[in-house]
Amino acid sequence: MNSPLNNTTFCLHTFGCQMNKHDSERVEGMLEALGSLPVQSVEEADIVVFLTCCVREAADTRLYGQVSSLKNLPLRDGSPLRQRIVAVGGCIGQRDGEKLVQQMPHLNVVFGTHNLASLPGLLEVAASQGGHQVEVLEASENFNDQLPSVREQAWAAWLPITIGCNNFCTYCIVPYVRGREKSRPLEDIQAEAQELVGQGVKEITLLGQNVNSYGRDLYGRPRFVDVLDAVAETGIERIRFATSHPKDLTDEVIERFATLENLMPYLHLPAQSGSNRILKAMNRRYTREHYLDLVRKVREACPGIALSTDIIVGFPGETEEDFLDTLALVREVGYNQAFTFIYSRREGTPAAAMEDDTPREVIQERFDRLVEAVQEGACAANQAFLGAVQPVLVEGSSKRDERLLVGKSPHNVTVHAPLPEGVSAEQLAGSTVNVRIDEARTWYLSGKLAE
Ligand code: SAH
Ligand code: SF4
Ligand code: F3S
């Protein structure tokens, strides 16, 4: 039977982390399987789907504006639908459920993080019968690994190994909107990795809120290091993983940076703060000393490894002294990259009830000092690549200049280089080329193609 979505068009807006990016590939796969065509703009779209994020307030408030702006937008000529269908899923869908349609009555469909597979059905009912279709489940039934999928890039794939999170850092909403941690069986991971290699994928990024706690809920308790070994065995060119919680990073995993050729020399190790007092209040369950010891071990195993981190500024009760500890940590480690955030109060988390009297300007001023330190560190770290030849996995051409190719080095640094005469970036995308680096800026390297 023909789906009511056949010959419709859809536009997908995805926010937040890789979990949503991965989910969006499934949504695209499911909708295309029903005969709906992806389009770039909401004007041309019969169906607009938002995969939302609520990790910080900014992401939260943006959604309302975007959904509202669709209210009076006319449907394109020739649409098989009577009205545009607007659907909200992801973490705000999970958190707010029914409340969303009360606040935004022109919203047609709400779904959560645990029932992605229901989306096509909900859209079909909305298309044929109208009304509000809301379905949010308490917990995940499965990994959605049987759903069709359209990869954003043919040569790179996200591979979730866990979903959910059990850590309950006191500031964080993720455990409430993604549920308890659930690990995917090792055989399934290996089978999918093998299949991806067969499809010509060059880079696999293993995903989880904390990949290091993989397997604790599975029979035989396989560990993350077993996942690394199994995926490495498939012969994939590049392996990366995110995110790695410092409290659970083991010596075995660290050692793999020395022994597995396809494990890239790059580690994202979120510190969040450099103050032991704040780390305790955040329920991170490691100390600054433990963190620095991990960094030392990782660098011993893999000299020159690139490190990145996440830092929160302005956690409730953070003093100037706490902040100086964070700044000192950032300078001591010398990160290649750092994602810096101003603390955002999330209703329902333990930190939301903590006294928080630091003035906004003080927090902003700390944030600016942190960003400056991060930039100095990144720029200094990039100088190490000057003169070196780096194998670059090409992604496409530069947005500013289409004669420049853009790709990533093993250390996950963006590299630019002029394309050879008569060769387009599209032709090179997904292949690895050697670039001799002759310029090192804060956020990228430039060079020329080398043999
Ligand atoms: N599971 C990952 C983090 C996922 S959220 C980990 O533990 O590393 C990504 C980042 O958002 C976090 O590392 C943290 O730095 C930031 N973040 C989470 N909640 C936040 C909040 N309430 N305010 C500001 N930043 C937050
Ligand atoms: Fe949030 Fe902490 Fe879980 Fe990361 S480990 S998702 S910061 S609760
Ligand atoms: Fe955001 Fe949900 Fe990821 S809140 S960071 S999209 S798990």
Tab-separated table of C-alpha atoms and ligand atoms in Angstrom:
chain	number	residue	atom	x	y	z
A	1	MET	CA	0.000	0.000	0.000
A	2	ASN	CA	1.162	3.483	-0.785
A	3	SER	CA	2.223	5.576	2.190
A	4	PRO	CA	0.492	8.970	2.534
A	5	LEU	CA	4.052	10.289	2.712
A	6	ASN	CA	4.837	9.078	-0.812
A	7	ASN	CA	5.918	11.996	-3.059
A	8	THR	CA	6.154	14.391	-0.134
A	9	THR	CA	9.282	16.397	0.682
A	10	PHE	CA	10.986	16.710	4.055
A	11	CYS	CA	13.511	18.936	5.740
A	12	LEU	CA	15.411	17.807	8.811
A	13	HIS	CA	16.888	20.164	11.438
A	14	THR	CA	19.309	18.473	13.784
A	15	PHE	CA	20.831	20.027	16.918
A	16	GLY	CA	23.026	18.815	19.736
A	17	CYS	CA	25.432	15.945	19.869
A	18	GLN	CA	26.382	12.991	17.681
A	19	MET	CA	23.542	10.960	19.170
A	20	ASN	CA	21.110	13.234	17.364
A	21	LYS	CA	23.248	13.274	14.222
A	22	HIS	CA	23.159	9.520	14.177
A	23	ASP	CA	19.400	9.508	14.808
A	24	SER	CA	18.923	11.982	11.976
A	25	GLU	CA	20.541	9.556	9.530
A	26	ARG	CA	17.911	6.995	10.579
A	27	VAL	CA	15.067	9.482	10.179
A	28	GLU	CA	16.295	10.318	6.716
A	29	GLY	CA	16.569	6.618	5.856
A	30	MET	CA	13.039	5.863	7.104
A	31	LEU	CA	11.415	8.797	5.314
A	32	GLU	CA	13.180	8.094	2.039
A	33	ALA	CA	12.051	4.474	2.299
A	34	LEU	CA	8.449	5.747	2.339
A	35	GLY	CA	8.943	7.829	-0.791
A	36	SER	CA	9.595	11.220	0.787
A	37	LEU	CA	12.357	13.345	-0.721
A	38	PRO	CA	14.878	15.406	1.262
A	39	VAL	CA	14.936	19.156	0.502
A	40	GLN	CA	17.145	21.949	1.830
A	41	SER	CA	14.626	24.609	2.834
A	42	VAL	CA	11.513	24.626	5.000
A	43	GLU	CA	9.643	26.538	2.238
A	44	GLU	CA	9.910	23.539	-0.081
A	45	ALA	CA	9.257	20.990	2.676
A	46	ASP	CA	5.908	19.292	3.297
A	47	ILE	CA	7.304	17.788	6.484
A	48	VAL	CA	9.699	19.530	8.868
A	49	VAL	CA	11.362	17.417	11.546
A	50	PHE	CA	13.390	18.874	14.431
A	51	LEU	CA	15.784	16.664	16.351
A	52	THR	CA	16.322	18.820	19.395
A	53	CYS	CA	18.823	19.292	22.197
A	54	CYS	CA	18.253	20.699	25.694
A	55	VAL	CA	21.699	20.340	27.207
A	56	ARG	CA	21.912	24.141	27.580
A	57	GLU	CA	19.284	26.844	27.616
A	58	ALA	CA	20.255	28.498	24.321
A	59	ALA	CA	19.330	25.375	22.364
A	60	ASP	CA	16.053	25.170	24.202
A	61	THR	CA	14.721	28.655	23.499
A	62	ARG	CA	15.733	28.577	19.845
A	63	LEU	CA	13.292	25.777	19.085
A	64	TYR	CA	10.189	27.788	19.947
A	65	GLY	CA	11.124	30.561	17.536
A	66	GLN	CA	11.868	28.131	14.745
A	67	VAL	CA	8.653	26.187	15.133
A	68	SER	CA	6.613	29.389	15.420
A	69	SER	CA	8.081	30.798	12.240
A	70	LEU	CA	6.531	27.877	10.315
A	71	LYS	CA	3.020	28.728	11.457
A	72	ASN	CA	2.099	31.033	8.598
A	73	LEU	CA	4.376	29.631	5.945
A	74	PRO	CA	2.330	28.470	2.921
A	75	LEU	CA	2.678	24.903	1.684
A	76	ARG	CA	4.465	24.517	-1.694
A	77	ASP	CA	2.381	24.115	-4.866
A	78	GLY	CA	1.867	20.491	-5.771
A	79	SER	CA	2.247	19.088	-2.278
A	80	PRO	CA	0.204	15.893	-1.762
A	81	LEU	CA	-0.553	17.062	1.811
A	82	ARG	CA	-3.316	19.401	2.942
A	83	GLN	CA	-1.067	21.116	5.447
A	84	ARG	CA	2.606	21.109	6.398
A	85	ILE	CA	3.460	18.582	9.107
A	86	VAL	CA	5.817	19.791	11.827
A	87	ALA	CA	7.409	17.186	14.096
A	88	VAL	CA	9.620	17.673	17.157
A	89	GLY	CA	11.745	14.833	18.498
A	90	GLY	CA	15.055	14.367	20.251
A	91	CYS	CA	15.756	15.475	23.796
A	92	ILE	CA	13.197	18.304	24.095
A	93	GLY	CA	10.544	15.969	22.681
A	94	GLN	CA	11.487	13.416	25.319
A	95	ARG	CA	11.520	15.961	28.146
A	96	ASP	CA	8.407	17.988	27.309
A	97	GLY	CA	6.142	15.558	25.416
A	98	GLU	CA	2.496	16.643	25.481
A	99	LYS	CA	3.440	20.087	26.868
A	100	LEU	CA	4.884	21.013	23.475
A	101	VAL	CA	1.576	20.725	21.619
A	102	GLN	CA	-0.133	22.722	24.335
A	103	GLN	CA	2.397	25.521	23.900
A	104	MET	CA	2.566	25.222	20.111
A	105	PRO	CA	-0.808	24.031	18.834
A	106	HIS	CA	0.305	24.043	15.197
A	107	LEU	CA	2.814	21.327	16.026
A	108	ASN	CA	1.576	18.000	14.618
A	109	VAL	CA	3.894	15.310	15.926
A	110	VAL	CA	6.002	14.878	19.072
A	111	PHE	CA	8.260	11.883	19.600
A	112	GLY	CA	11.030	11.084	22.092
A	113	THR	CA	14.536	9.668	22.057
A	114	HIS	CA	13.374	6.117	22.738
A	115	ASN	CA	10.912	5.675	19.885
A	116	LEU	CA	12.556	6.929	16.726
A	117	ALA	CA	11.093	3.982	14.844
A	118	SER	CA	7.556	5.265	15.547
A	119	LEU	CA	8.125	8.492	13.637
A	120	PRO	CA	6.992	7.328	10.168
A	121	GLY	CA	3.771	5.925	11.638
A	122	LEU	CA	3.075	9.118	13.586
A	123	LEU	CA	3.679	11.225	10.471
A	124	GLU	CA	1.382	8.991	8.422
A	125	VAL	CA	-1.453	9.311	10.911
A	126	ALA	CA	-0.907	13.089	11.071
A	127	ALA	CA	-0.997	13.230	7.256
A	128	SER	CA	-4.151	11.146	6.849
A	129	GLN	CA	-6.135	12.092	9.961
A	130	GLY	CA	-4.633	15.355	11.240
A	131	GLY	CA	-4.659	16.105	14.981
A	132	HIS	CA	-1.778	15.898	17.426
A	133	GLN	CA	0.239	12.727	17.483
A	134	VAL	CA	2.342	12.477	20.622
A	135	GLU	CA	4.327	9.410	21.621
A	136	VAL	CA	7.082	9.475	24.223
A	137	LEU	CA	8.314	6.290	25.898
A	138	GLU	CA	9.969	5.909	29.293
A	139	ALA	CA	12.826	3.710	28.131
A	140	SER	CA	14.392	2.333	24.979
A	141	GLU	CA	13.269	-0.916	23.517
A	142	ASN	CA	16.205	-1.456	21.241
A	143	PHE	CA	19.137	0.080	19.443
A	144	ASN	CA	17.311	1.013	16.269
A	145	ASP	CA	20.092	-0.768	14.451
A	146	GLN	CA	17.725	-2.362	11.982
A	147	LEU	CA	16.363	0.948	10.716
A	148	PRO	CA	17.366	2.113	7.253
A	149	SER	CA	19.942	4.858	7.297
A	150	VAL	CA	21.399	7.483	4.987
A	151	ARG	CA	24.941	8.449	5.932
A	152	GLU	CA	25.811	12.122	5.662
A	153	GLN	CA	29.223	11.209	4.292
A	154	ALA	CA	29.885	7.967	2.458
A	155	TRP	CA	33.357	7.532	3.953
A	156	ALA	CA	32.627	8.288	7.626
A	157	ALA	CA	30.221	6.581	9.997
A	158	TRP	CA	29.030	7.032	13.577
A	159	LEU	CA	28.652	3.738	15.364
A	160	PRO	CA	26.815	3.904	18.700
A	161	ILE	CA	28.063	1.338	21.201
A	162	THR	CA	26.059	2.592	24.165
A	163	ILE	CA	23.001	4.778	24.536
A	164	GLY	CA	21.934	6.626	27.682
A	165	CYS	CA	24.017	7.584	30.688
A	166	ASN	CA	24.263	6.475	34.326
A	167	ASN	CA	26.643	9.124	35.568
A	168	PHE	CA	24.323	11.869	36.727
A	169	CYS	CA	26.806	14.711	36.709
A	170	THR	CA	24.859	17.211	38.784
A	171	TYR	CA	24.537	19.856	36.041
A	172	CYS	CA	23.505	17.529	33.248
A	173	ILE	CA	20.107	16.692	31.799
A	174	VAL	CA	21.283	13.916	29.468
A	175	PRO	CA	20.564	10.983	31.845
A	176	TYR	CA	16.970	12.238	32.167
A	177	VAL	CA	16.318	12.555	28.452
A	178	ARG	CA	18.347	9.620	27.133
A	179	GLY	CA	17.648	7.128	29.932
A	180	ARG	CA	19.883	4.543	31.556
A	181	GLU	CA	23.008	3.315	29.858
A	182	LYS	CA	22.499	0.373	27.572
A	183	SER	CA	25.315	-1.374	25.720
A	184	ARG	CA	25.038	-2.887	22.313
A	185	PRO	CA	26.245	-6.504	21.988
A	186	LEU	CA	29.862	-6.796	20.872
A	187	GLU	CA	28.984	-9.106	17.971
A	188	ASP	CA	26.529	-6.543	16.590
A	189	ILE	CA	29.120	-3.791	16.783
A	190	GLN	CA	31.723	-5.895	15.052
A	191	ALA	CA	29.249	-7.001	12.366
A	192	GLU	CA	28.251	-3.431	11.632
A	193	ALA	CA	31.882	-2.288	11.527
A	194	GLN	CA	32.661	-5.100	9.105
A	195	GLU	CA	29.726	-4.127	6.931
A	196	LEU	CA	30.833	-0.483	6.918
A	197	VAL	CA	34.334	-1.483	5.838
A	198	GLY	CA	32.728	-3.482	3.026
A	199	GLN	CA	30.847	-0.353	1.945
A	200	GLY	CA	34.096	1.576	1.674
A	201	VAL	CA	33.842	3.551	4.921
A	202	LYS	CA	37.252	4.914	5.977
A	203	GLU	CA	36.558	6.241	9.437
A	204	ILE	CA	34.379	4.887	12.250
A	205	THR	CA	33.624	6.963	15.334
A	206	LEU	CA	32.419	4.850	18.246
A	207	LEU	CA	29.780	6.737	20.169
A	208	GLY	CA	28.509	6.783	23.724
A	209	GLN	CA	28.054	9.333	26.513
A	210	ASN	CA	30.794	7.395	28.261
A	211	VAL	CA	32.283	4.697	26.028
A	212	ASN	CA	34.584	3.635	28.876
A	213	SER	CA	31.738	2.114	30.855
A	214	TYR	CA	30.678	-0.069	27.916
A	215	GLY	CA	29.525	-3.619	28.650
A	216	ARG	CA	28.712	-3.463	32.351
A	217	ASP	CA	25.126	-4.449	31.568
A	218	LEU	CA	25.997	-7.268	29.155
A	219	TYR	CA	26.509	-10.976	29.753
A	220	GLY	CA	30.213	-11.750	30.160
A	221	ARG	CA	30.844	-8.049	30.763
A	222	PRO	CA	32.859	-7.234	27.641
A	223	ARG	CA	34.865	-4.043	28.068
A	224	PHE	CA	35.462	-1.042	25.851
A	225	VAL	CA	38.943	-2.287	25.064
A	226	ASP	CA	37.330	-5.409	23.554
A	227	VAL	CA	35.251	-3.160	21.294
A	228	LEU	CA	38.390	-1.327	20.185
A	229	ASP	CA	40.166	-4.590	19.418
A	230	ALA	CA	37.169	-6.002	17.533
A	231	VAL	CA	36.704	-2.886	15.417
A	232	ALA	CA	40.448	-2.548	14.776
A	233	GLU	CA	40.464	-6.115	13.459
A	234	THR	CA	38.089	-5.201	10.641
A	235	GLY	CA	40.948	-3.267	9.042
A	236	ILE	CA	39.091	0.054	9.013
A	237	GLU	CA	41.488	2.896	8.167
A	238	ARG	CA	40.629	5.198	11.072
A	239	ILE	CA	38.956	4.670	14.459
A	240	ARG	CA	37.926	7.460	16.818
A	241	PHE	CA	35.661	7.454	19.840
A	242	ALA	CA	33.683	9.906	21.958
A	243	THR	CA	33.100	10.527	24.767
A	244	SER	CA	35.460	9.168	27.302
A	245	HIS	CA	34.809	9.831	30.998
A	246	PRO	CA	38.083	10.272	32.928
A	247	LYS	CA	36.851	8.236	35.882
A	248	ASP	CA	36.559	5.104	33.715
A	249	LEU	CA	39.479	5.428	31.285
A	250	THR	CA	41.542	2.261	31.781
A	251	ASP	CA	45.235	1.532	31.252
A	252	GLU	CA	44.292	-1.088	28.641
A	253	VAL	CA	42.492	1.508	26.524
A	254	ILE	CA	45.396	3.939	26.912
A	255	GLU	CA	47.804	1.227	25.799
A	256	ARG	CA	45.807	0.712	22.586
A	257	PHE	CA	46.881	4.168	21.435
A	258	ALA	CA	50.372	2.683	21.269
A	259	THR	CA	49.468	-0.655	19.721
A	260	LEU	CA	46.458	-0.253	17.395
A	261	GLU	CA	47.588	1.342	14.165
A	262	ASN	CA	44.112	2.400	13.120
A	263	LEU	CA	43.235	4.059	16.443
A	264	MET	CA	43.858	7.735	15.681
A	265	PRO	CA	46.138	9.802	17.959
A	266	TYR	CA	43.335	11.959	19.299
A	267	LEU	CA	41.450	11.774	22.587
A	268	HIS	CA	38.511	13.841	23.793
A	269	LEU	CA	38.752	13.768	27.581
A	270	PRO	CA	36.287	16.182	29.187
A	271	ALA	CA	37.723	17.735	32.346
A	272	GLN	CA	34.760	20.091	33.066
A	273	SER	CA	36.763	21.862	35.807
A	274	GLY	CA	40.255	21.987	37.291
A	275	SER	CA	39.044	22.531	40.851
A	276	ASN	CA	38.635	19.483	43.078
A	277	ARG	CA	35.927	21.235	45.055
A	278	ILE	CA	33.880	21.906	41.929
A	279	LEU	CA	34.566	18.450	40.463
A	280	LYS	CA	33.113	16.996	43.653
A	281	ALA	CA	30.040	19.231	43.473
A	282	MET	CA	29.633	18.188	39.840
A	283	ASN	CA	29.735	14.505	40.888
A	284	ARG	CA	32.457	13.819	38.338
A	285	ARG	CA	34.159	11.311	40.656
A	286	TYR	CA	37.776	12.073	39.770
A	287	THR	CA	40.252	14.649	40.990
A	288	ARG	CA	42.423	17.097	39.130
A	289	GLU	CA	45.428	14.939	40.085
A	290	HIS	CA	43.831	11.805	38.651
A	291	TYR	CA	42.998	13.672	35.454
A	292	LEU	CA	46.550	14.986	35.032
A	293	ASP	CA	47.903	11.518	35.705
A	294	LEU	CA	45.727	10.168	32.871
A	295	VAL	CA	47.062	12.856	30.549
A	296	ARG	CA	50.616	11.884	31.477
A	297	LYS	CA	49.918	8.189	30.798
A	298	VAL	CA	48.164	8.884	27.503
A	299	ARG	CA	51.110	11.008	26.301
A	300	GLU	CA	53.550	8.346	27.403
A	301	ALA	CA	51.678	5.730	25.370
A	302	CYS	CA	51.234	8.007	22.370
A	303	PRO	CA	53.680	10.922	22.212
A	304	GLY	CA	52.181	13.924	20.430
A	305	ILE	CA	48.587	12.700	20.821
A	306	ALA	CA	46.045	15.507	20.346
A	307	LEU	CA	43.826	16.159	23.354
A	308	SER	CA	40.535	17.985	23.526
A	309	THR	CA	38.190	18.674	26.388
A	310	ASP	CA	34.920	20.193	27.591
A	311	ILE	CA	34.970	22.882	30.282
A	312	ILE	CA	32.075	24.474	32.159
A	313	VAL	CA	32.539	27.973	33.585
A	314	GLY	CA	30.301	29.405	36.293
A	315	PHE	CA	29.084	26.215	37.967
A	316	PRO	CA	27.092	27.229	41.108
A	317	GLY	CA	29.456	28.438	43.803
A	318	GLU	CA	32.531	28.622	41.542
A	319	THR	CA	34.992	31.100	43.091
A	320	GLU	CA	37.819	32.981	41.411
A	321	GLU	CA	40.184	30.483	43.008
A	322	ASP	CA	38.271	27.526	41.527
A	323	PHE	CA	38.354	29.205	38.157
A	324	LEU	CA	42.104	29.818	38.397
A	325	ASP	CA	42.524	26.079	39.006
A	326	THR	CA	40.645	25.445	35.753
A	327	LEU	CA	42.729	27.979	33.864
A	328	ALA	CA	45.922	26.427	35.223
A	329	LEU	CA	44.767	22.967	34.175
A	330	VAL	CA	44.037	24.165	30.643
A	331	ARG	CA	47.496	25.768	30.422
A	332	GLU	CA	49.227	22.742	31.908
A	333	VAL	CA	47.624	20.256	29.524
A	334	GLY	CA	47.860	22.466	26.412
A	335	TYR	CA	44.788	21.156	24.605
A	336	ASN	CA	44.579	21.051	20.819
A	337	GLN	CA	40.944	21.986	21.164
A	338	ALA	CA	38.484	22.751	23.960
A	339	PHE	CA	34.721	23.160	23.960
A	340	THR	CA	33.898	25.803	26.534
A	341	PHE	CA	30.464	26.375	28.005
A	342	ILE	CA	28.892	28.776	30.445
A	343	TYR	CA	26.951	26.811	33.042
A	344	SER	CA	23.282	26.639	32.171
A	345	ARG	CA	20.759	25.771	34.859
A	346	ARG	CA	18.691	22.715	33.870
A	347	GLU	CA	15.436	22.235	35.751
A	348	GLY	CA	15.294	18.891	37.541
A	349	THR	CA	19.049	18.399	37.910
A	350	PRO	CA	20.687	18.496	41.393
A	351	ALA	CA	22.758	21.580	40.490
A	352	ALA	CA	19.585	23.534	39.734
A	353	ALA	CA	18.900	23.568	43.489
A	354	MET	CA	22.409	24.751	44.430
A	355	GLU	CA	22.989	28.323	45.485
A	356	ASP	CA	24.228	30.271	42.513
A	357	ASP	CA	25.126	33.883	43.239
A	358	THR	CA	28.063	34.613	40.946
A	359	PRO	CA	27.168	37.690	38.870
A	360	ARG	CA	26.712	37.123	35.154
A	361	GLU	CA	29.473	39.634	34.243
A	362	VAL	CA	31.980	37.812	36.426
A	363	ILE	CA	31.173	34.528	34.725
A	364	GLN	CA	31.386	36.111	31.273
A	365	GLU	CA	34.750	37.642	32.123
A	366	ARG	CA	36.056	34.235	33.316
A	367	PHE	CA	34.727	32.659	30.148
A	368	ASP	CA	36.605	35.172	27.988
A	369	ARG	CA	39.843	34.516	29.855
A	370	LEU	CA	39.338	30.792	29.376
A	371	VAL	CA	38.692	31.126	25.647
A	372	GLU	CA	41.891	33.146	25.297
A	373	ALA	CA	43.899	30.463	27.101
A	374	VAL	CA	42.331	27.760	24.927
A	375	GLN	CA	43.227	29.645	21.747
A	376	GLU	CA	46.801	30.189	22.850
A	377	GLY	CA	47.103	26.488	23.665
A	378	ALA	CA	45.608	25.353	20.371
A	379	CYS	CA	47.824	27.670	18.348
A	380	ALA	CA	50.934	26.511	20.207
A	381	ALA	CA	49.954	22.840	19.808
A	382	ASN	CA	49.483	23.250	16.056
A	383	GLN	CA	53.032	24.588	15.594
A	384	ALA	CA	54.247	21.033	16.248
A	385	PHE	CA	52.948	20.032	12.802
A	386	LEU	CA	54.957	22.615	10.823
A	387	GLY	CA	57.073	20.888	8.194
A	388	ALA	CA	55.489	17.482	8.816
A	389	VAL	CA	53.692	15.432	6.174
A	390	GLN	CA	50.197	14.550	7.360
A	391	PRO	CA	47.847	11.967	5.845
A	392	VAL	CA	44.613	13.901	5.342
A	393	LEU	CA	41.220	12.238	4.887
A	394	VAL	CA	39.564	14.596	2.401
A	395	GLU	CA	36.036	15.843	3.219
A	396	GLY	CA	35.456	18.292	0.359
A	397	SER	CA	36.378	21.806	-0.617
A	398	SER	CA	36.761	24.854	1.591
A	399	LYS	CA	33.658	27.031	1.931
A	400	ARG	CA	35.772	30.115	1.248
A	401	ASP	CA	37.726	28.810	-1.734
A	402	GLU	CA	36.640	25.849	-3.820
A	403	ARG	CA	40.183	25.313	-5.119
A	404	LEU	CA	41.211	24.333	-1.575
A	405	LEU	CA	40.565	20.855	-0.273
A	406	VAL	CA	39.615	20.373	3.384
A	407	GLY	CA	40.123	17.285	5.456
A	408	LYS	CA	41.244	15.947	8.791
A	409	SER	CA	44.671	14.830	9.914
A	410	PRO	CA	45.018	11.782	12.186
A	411	HIS	CA	45.131	14.222	15.141
A	412	ASN	CA	41.711	15.495	14.042
A	413	VAL	CA	43.079	18.868	12.971
A	414	THR	CA	41.462	20.529	9.942
A	415	VAL	CA	43.910	20.771	7.032
A	416	HIS	CA	43.647	22.920	3.888
A	417	ALA	CA	45.640	22.397	0.696
A	418	PRO	CA	45.306	23.555	-2.944
A	419	LEU	CA	43.717	20.918	-5.182
A	420	PRO	CA	45.835	19.584	-8.039
A	421	GLU	CA	45.033	21.097	-11.468
A	422	GLY	CA	41.930	19.524	-13.017
A	423	VAL	CA	40.911	17.565	-9.904
A	424	SER	CA	37.794	18.483	-7.951
A	425	ALA	CA	37.325	18.129	-4.195
A	426	GLU	CA	34.382	15.798	-4.843
A	427	GLN	CA	36.684	13.430	-6.722
A	428	LEU	CA	39.080	13.312	-3.789
A	429	ALA	CA	36.460	13.190	-1.008
A	430	GLY	CA	36.877	10.058	1.078
A	431	SER	CA	40.441	9.412	-0.020
A	432	THR	CA	43.578	10.065	1.981
A	433	VAL	CA	46.209	12.425	0.581
A	434	ASN	CA	49.564	13.494	2.009
A	435	VAL	CA	49.952	17.172	2.825
A	436	ARG	CA	53.193	18.871	3.851
A	437	ILE	CA	52.217	21.479	6.448
A	438	ASP	CA	53.655	24.965	5.934
A	439	GLU	CA	51.272	27.091	7.989
A	440	ALA	CA	49.833	26.489	11.475
A	441	ARG	CA	46.934	28.650	12.659
A	442	THR	CA	44.806	28.305	15.785
A	443	TRP	CA	42.082	26.132	14.278
A	444	TYR	CA	43.618	24.747	11.104
A	445	LEU	CA	46.782	23.803	9.251
A	446	SER	CA	47.614	24.564	5.612
A	447	GLY	CA	50.050	22.956	3.266
A	448	LYS	CA	50.698	21.487	-0.168
A	449	LEU	CA	50.090	18.028	-1.509
A	450	ALA	CA	53.157	15.833	-1.069
A	451	GLU	CA	54.098	12.395	-2.372
B	1	SAH	N1	28.764	12.557	28.053
B	1	SAH	C1	29.649	13.600	27.727
B	1	SAH	C2	29.031	14.962	27.639
B	1	SAH	C3	27.758	15.182	26.912
B	1	SAH	S1	27.135	16.824	27.045
B	1	SAH	C4	30.711	13.653	28.801
B	1	SAH	O1	30.463	13.376	29.964
B	1	SAH	O2	31.800	14.050	28.480
B	1	SAH	C5	28.466	17.759	26.321
B	1	SAH	C6	29.039	18.809	27.212
B	1	SAH	O3	28.068	19.786	27.496
B	1	SAH	C7	29.498	18.329	28.580
B	1	SAH	O4	30.748	17.724	28.554
B	1	SAH	C8	29.493	19.606	29.379
B	1	SAH	O5	30.728	20.269	29.298
B	1	SAH	C9	28.431	20.437	28.692
B	1	SAH	N2	27.237	20.569	29.532
B	1	SAH	C10	26.392	19.605	29.922
B	1	SAH	N3	25.423	20.117	30.713
B	1	SAH	C11	25.669	21.451	30.822
B	1	SAH	C12	25.032	22.535	31.495
B	1	SAH	N4	23.955	22.340	32.242
B	1	SAH	N5	25.562	23.779	31.347
B	1	SAH	C13	26.659	23.973	30.598
B	1	SAH	N6	27.298	22.996	29.957
B	1	SAH	C14	26.823	21.745	30.057
B	2	SF4	FE1	26.041	14.291	31.256
B	2	SF4	FE2	27.908	13.433	32.894
B	2	SF4	FE3	26.473	11.675	31.503
B	2	SF4	FE4	28.252	13.201	30.269
B	2	SF4	S1	28.704	11.652	31.821
B	2	SF4	S2	26.153	12.790	29.618
B	2	SF4	S3	28.131	15.113	31.405
B	2	SF4	S4	25.715	13.016	33.100
B	3	F3S	FE1	21.738	17.499	23.539
B	3	F3S	FE2	20.422	15.306	23.917
B	3	F3S	FE3	22.875	15.200	22.968
B	3	F3S	S1	20.392	17.048	25.249
B	3	F3S	S2	23.821	16.985	23.872
B	3	F3S	S3	21.150	16.085	21.969
B	3	F3S	S4	21.926	13.732	24.342
